[in-house]
Amino acid sequence: MGLIRMAILGGLGYFGYKKYQESQNTSPAAFDEDQTGTVRNAGADQMRDKPKNWTKTDEELDESFPASDPPANY
């Protein structure tokens, strides 16, 4: 009887974990879901997880990355 309960609980756990994995977003955090290619466009609207606060400085830094010279007005 205990073995049957463990098998049922194990099966429920397995299917629950599979559903959990399917619900997770698998795209990289830097890329928007609709973005194609391997280079992300600049701007908060191109990110998968949109930031709550996005300043002009954030925008300029995002536009300059990965350049070696960051904007000088921050």
GROMACS .gro file of N, CA and C in nm:
model
  222
    1MET      N    1   0.082  -0.119   0.000
    1MET     CA    2   0.000   0.000   0.000
    1MET      C    3   0.087   0.126   0.000
    2GLY      N    4   0.193   0.126   0.079
    2GLY     CA    5   0.283   0.241   0.085
    2GLY      C    6   0.357   0.262  -0.046
    3LEU      N    7   0.390   0.151  -0.114
    3LEU     CA    8   0.460   0.160  -0.241
    3LEU      C    9   0.371   0.222  -0.349
    4ILE      N   10   0.244   0.189  -0.347
    4ILE     CA   11   0.150   0.247  -0.444
    4ILE      C   12   0.134   0.397  -0.421
    5ARG      N   13   0.125   0.437  -0.295
    5ARG     CA   14   0.113   0.580  -0.263
    5ARG      C   15   0.237   0.656  -0.309
    6MET      N   16   0.354   0.597  -0.285
    6MET     CA   17   0.478   0.664  -0.327
    6MET      C   18   0.484   0.675  -0.479
    7ALA      N   19   0.439   0.571  -0.550
    7ALA     CA   20   0.439   0.576  -0.696
    7ALA      C   21   0.344   0.683  -0.747
    8ILE      N   22   0.228   0.694  -0.686
    8ILE     CA   23   0.130   0.796  -0.727
    8ILE      C   24   0.185   0.936  -0.699
    9LEU      N   25   0.241   0.955  -0.580
    9LEU     CA   26   0.298   1.086  -0.546
    9LEU      C   27   0.416   1.120  -0.637
   10GLY      N   28   0.498   1.021  -0.668
   10GLY     CA   29   0.610   1.044  -0.759
   10GLY      C   30   0.562   1.084  -0.898
   11GLY      N   31   0.457   1.017  -0.947
   11GLY     CA   32   0.401   1.051  -1.078
   11GLY      C   33   0.342   1.191  -1.080
   12LEU      N   34   0.270   1.227  -0.973
   12LEU     CA   35   0.214   1.362  -0.964
   12LEU      C   36   0.324   1.467  -0.960
   13GLY      N   37   0.429   1.438  -0.884
   13GLY     CA   38   0.541   1.530  -0.877
   13GLY      C   39   0.609   1.548  -1.012
   14TYR      N   40   0.625   1.438  -1.083
   14TYR     CA   41   0.688   1.442  -1.215
   14TYR      C   42   0.607   1.527  -1.312
   15PHE      N   43   0.478   1.502  -1.320
   15PHE     CA   44   0.393   1.579  -1.412
   15PHE      C   45   0.381   1.725  -1.369
   16GLY      N   46   0.378   1.749  -1.239
   16GLY     CA   47   0.375   1.887  -1.191
   16GLY      C   48   0.501   1.962  -1.228
   17TYR      N   49   0.616   1.896  -1.214
   17TYR     CA   50   0.743   1.960  -1.249
   17TYR      C   51   0.752   1.985  -1.400
   18LYS      N   52   0.703   1.892  -1.480
   18LYS     CA   53   0.702   1.911  -1.626
   18LYS      C   54   0.616   2.032  -1.665
   19LYS      N   55   0.501   2.047  -1.602
   19LYS     CA   56   0.414   2.162  -1.629
   19LYS      C   57   0.483   2.292  -1.587
   20TYR      N   58   0.553   2.287  -1.474
   20TYR     CA   59   0.626   2.404  -1.426
   20TYR      C   60   0.734   2.444  -1.527
   21GLN      N   61   0.808   2.347  -1.578
   21GLN     CA   62   0.913   2.377  -1.675
   21GLN      C   63   0.855   2.435  -1.804
   22GLU      N   64   0.742   2.385  -1.848
   22GLU     CA   65   0.679   2.436  -1.970
   22GLU      C   66   0.632   2.580  -1.954
   23SER      N   67   0.597   2.618  -1.832
   23SER     CA   68   0.544   2.753  -1.810
   23SER      C   69   0.654   2.858  -1.798
   24GLN      N   70   0.778   2.815  -1.780
   24GLN     CA   71   0.888   2.909  -1.765
   24GLN      C   72   0.925   2.970  -1.899
   25ASN      N   73   0.962   3.098  -1.898
   25ASN     CA   74   1.003   3.168  -2.019
   25ASN      C   75   1.146   3.127  -2.050
   26THR      N   76   1.170   3.073  -2.167
   26THR     CA   77   1.302   3.022  -2.200
   26THR      C   78   1.386   3.120  -2.281
   27SER      N   79   1.330   3.232  -2.323
   27SER     CA   80   1.409   3.327  -2.400
   27SER      C   81   1.504   3.401  -2.306
   28PRO      N   82   1.621   3.443  -2.356
   28PRO     CA   83   1.715   3.516  -2.271
   28PRO      C   84   1.652   3.645  -2.217
   29ALA      N   85   1.690   3.683  -2.098
   29ALA     CA   86   1.628   3.799  -2.033
   29ALA      C   87   1.653   3.929  -2.108
   30ALA      N   88   1.762   3.939  -2.180
   30ALA     CA   89   1.793   4.064  -2.249
   30ALA      C   90   1.708   4.084  -2.374
   31PHE      N   91   1.648   3.979  -2.427
   31PHE     CA   92   1.577   3.988  -2.553
   31PHE      C   93   1.426   3.989  -2.533
   32ASP      N   94   1.358   4.071  -2.613
   32ASP     CA   95   1.212   4.071  -2.616
   32ASP      C   96   1.165   3.942  -2.681
   33GLU      N   97   1.044   3.899  -2.651
   33GLU     CA   98   0.994   3.772  -2.706
   33GLU      C   99   0.985   3.775  -2.858
   34ASP      N  100   0.958   3.891  -2.917
   34ASP     CA  101   0.942   3.902  -3.062
   34ASP      C  102   1.073   3.928  -3.135
   35GLN      N  103   1.181   3.947  -3.062
   35GLN     CA  104   1.309   3.983  -3.121
   35GLN      C  105   1.370   3.864  -3.195
   36THR      N  106   1.422   3.892  -3.313
   36THR     CA  107   1.493   3.789  -3.388
   36THR      C  108   1.640   3.828  -3.395
   37GLY      N  109   1.726   3.733  -3.412
   37GLY     CA  110   1.868   3.760  -3.421
   37GLY      C  111   1.937   3.747  -3.286
   38THR      N  112   2.067   3.770  -3.288
   38THR     CA  113   2.146   3.753  -3.166
   38THR      C  114   2.190   3.884  -3.104
   39VAL      N  115   2.153   3.997  -3.164
   39VAL     CA  116   2.189   4.128  -3.110
   39VAL      C  117   2.061   4.200  -3.072
   40ARG      N  118   2.054   4.246  -2.946
   40ARG     CA  119   1.933   4.314  -2.899
   40ARG      C  120   1.937   4.460  -2.941
   41ASN      N  121   1.826   4.512  -2.987
   41ASN     CA  122   1.813   4.654  -3.017
   41ASN      C  123   1.815   4.732  -2.886
   42ALA      N  124   1.857   4.858  -2.892
   42ALA     CA  125   1.865   4.941  -2.773
   42ALA      C  126   1.726   4.983  -2.728
   43GLY      N  127   1.712   5.003  -2.599
   43GLY     CA  128   1.587   5.054  -2.544
   43GLY      C  129   1.517   4.956  -2.453
   44ALA      N  130   1.444   5.011  -2.358
   44ALA     CA  131   1.373   4.929  -2.260
   44ALA      C  132   1.262   4.848  -2.324
   45ASP      N  133   1.204   4.898  -2.434
   45ASP     CA  134   1.095   4.825  -2.499
   45ASP      C  135   1.143   4.700  -2.571
   46GLN      N  136   1.274   4.683  -2.585
   46GLN     CA  137   1.330   4.565  -2.650
   46GLN      C  138   1.373   4.457  -2.551
   47MET      N  139   1.349   4.479  -2.422
   47MET     CA  140   1.387   4.383  -2.319
   47MET      C  141   1.269   4.291  -2.285
   48ARG      N  142   1.299   4.168  -2.247
   48ARG     CA  143   1.193   4.076  -2.207
   48ARG      C  144   1.130   4.121  -2.077
   49ASP      N  145   1.213   4.155  -1.978
   49ASP     CA  146   1.166   4.203  -1.848
   49ASP      C  147   1.183   4.354  -1.845
   50LYS      N  148   1.077   4.425  -1.870
   50LYS     CA  149   1.082   4.571  -1.879
   50LYS      C  150   1.116   4.631  -1.742
   51PRO      N  151   1.211   4.726  -1.736
   51PRO     CA  152   1.244   4.791  -1.609
   51PRO      C  153   1.133   4.886  -1.564
   52LYS      N  154   1.120   4.904  -1.432
   52LYS     CA  155   1.018   4.995  -1.380
   52LYS      C  156   1.058   5.140  -1.404
   53ASN      N  157   1.185   5.170  -1.384
   53ASN     CA  158   1.236   5.306  -1.404
   53ASN      C  159   1.341   5.301  -1.514
   54TRP      N  160   1.330   5.389  -1.611
   54TRP     CA  161   1.426   5.393  -1.722
   54TRP      C  162   1.455   5.539  -1.750
   55THR      N  163   1.575   5.584  -1.713
   55THR     CA  164   1.612   5.725  -1.728
   55THR      C  165   1.683   5.748  -1.860
   56LYS      N  166   1.708   5.875  -1.888
   56LYS     CA  167   1.783   5.911  -2.009
   56LYS      C  168   1.924   5.854  -2.003
   57THR      N  169   1.983   5.853  -1.884
   57THR     CA  170   2.116   5.794  -1.868
   57THR      C  171   2.114   5.645  -1.899
   58ASP      N  172   2.013   5.576  -1.850
   58ASP     CA  173   2.000   5.433  -1.880
   58ASP      C  174   1.991   5.411  -2.031
   59GLU      N  175   1.914   5.496  -2.098
   59GLU     CA  176   1.897   5.484  -2.243
   59GLU      C  177   2.030   5.505  -2.314
   60GLU      N  178   2.105   5.608  -2.273
   60GLU     CA  179   2.233   5.637  -2.338
   60GLU      C  180   2.334   5.525  -2.315
   61LEU      N  181   2.337   5.473  -2.194
   61LEU     CA  182   2.428   5.361  -2.167
   61LEU      C  183   2.389   5.238  -2.247
   62ASP      N  184   2.260   5.213  -2.258
   62ASP     CA  185   2.214   5.097  -2.334
   62ASP      C  186   2.247   5.113  -2.482
   63GLU      N  187   2.234   5.234  -2.535
   63GLU     CA  188   2.264   5.257  -2.676
   63GLU      C  189   2.413   5.247  -2.705
   64SER      N  190   2.499   5.279  -2.608
   64SER     CA  191   2.643   5.278  -2.632
   64SER      C  192   2.704   5.140  -2.613
   65PHE      N  193   2.637   5.050  -2.541
   65PHE     CA  194   2.694   4.919  -2.514
   65PHE      C  195   2.704   4.839  -2.642
   66PRO      N  196   2.807   4.768  -2.670
   66PRO     CA  197   2.930   4.741  -2.595
   66PRO      C  198   3.046   4.830  -2.634
   67ALA      N  199   3.019   4.953  -2.674
   67ALA     CA  200   3.127   5.044  -2.712
   67ALA      C  201   3.221   5.070  -2.595
   68SER      N  202   3.344   5.101  -2.627
   68SER     CA  203   3.442   5.122  -2.521
   68SER      C  204   3.429   5.261  -2.458
   69ASP      N  205   3.362   5.354  -2.525
   69ASP     CA  206   3.348   5.489  -2.473
   69ASP      C  207   3.203   5.513  -2.432
   70PRO      N  208   3.175   5.512  -2.301
   70PRO     CA  209   3.038   5.538  -2.256
   70PRO      C  210   3.003   5.685  -2.274
   71PRO      N  211   2.878   5.722  -2.267
   71PRO     CA  212   2.840   5.863  -2.279
   71PRO      C  213   2.903   5.945  -2.167
   72ALA      N  214   2.939   6.067  -2.199
   72ALA     CA  215   3.011   6.151  -2.103
   72ALA      C  216   2.919   6.242  -2.024
   73ASN      N  217   2.790   6.231  -2.041
   73ASN     CA  218   2.701   6.325  -1.972
   73ASN      C  219   2.619   6.258  -1.863
   74TYR      N  220   2.680   6.178  -1.780
   74TYR     CA  221   2.609   6.121  -1.666
   74TYR      C  222   2.682   6.151  -1.543
   0.00000   0.00000   0.00000
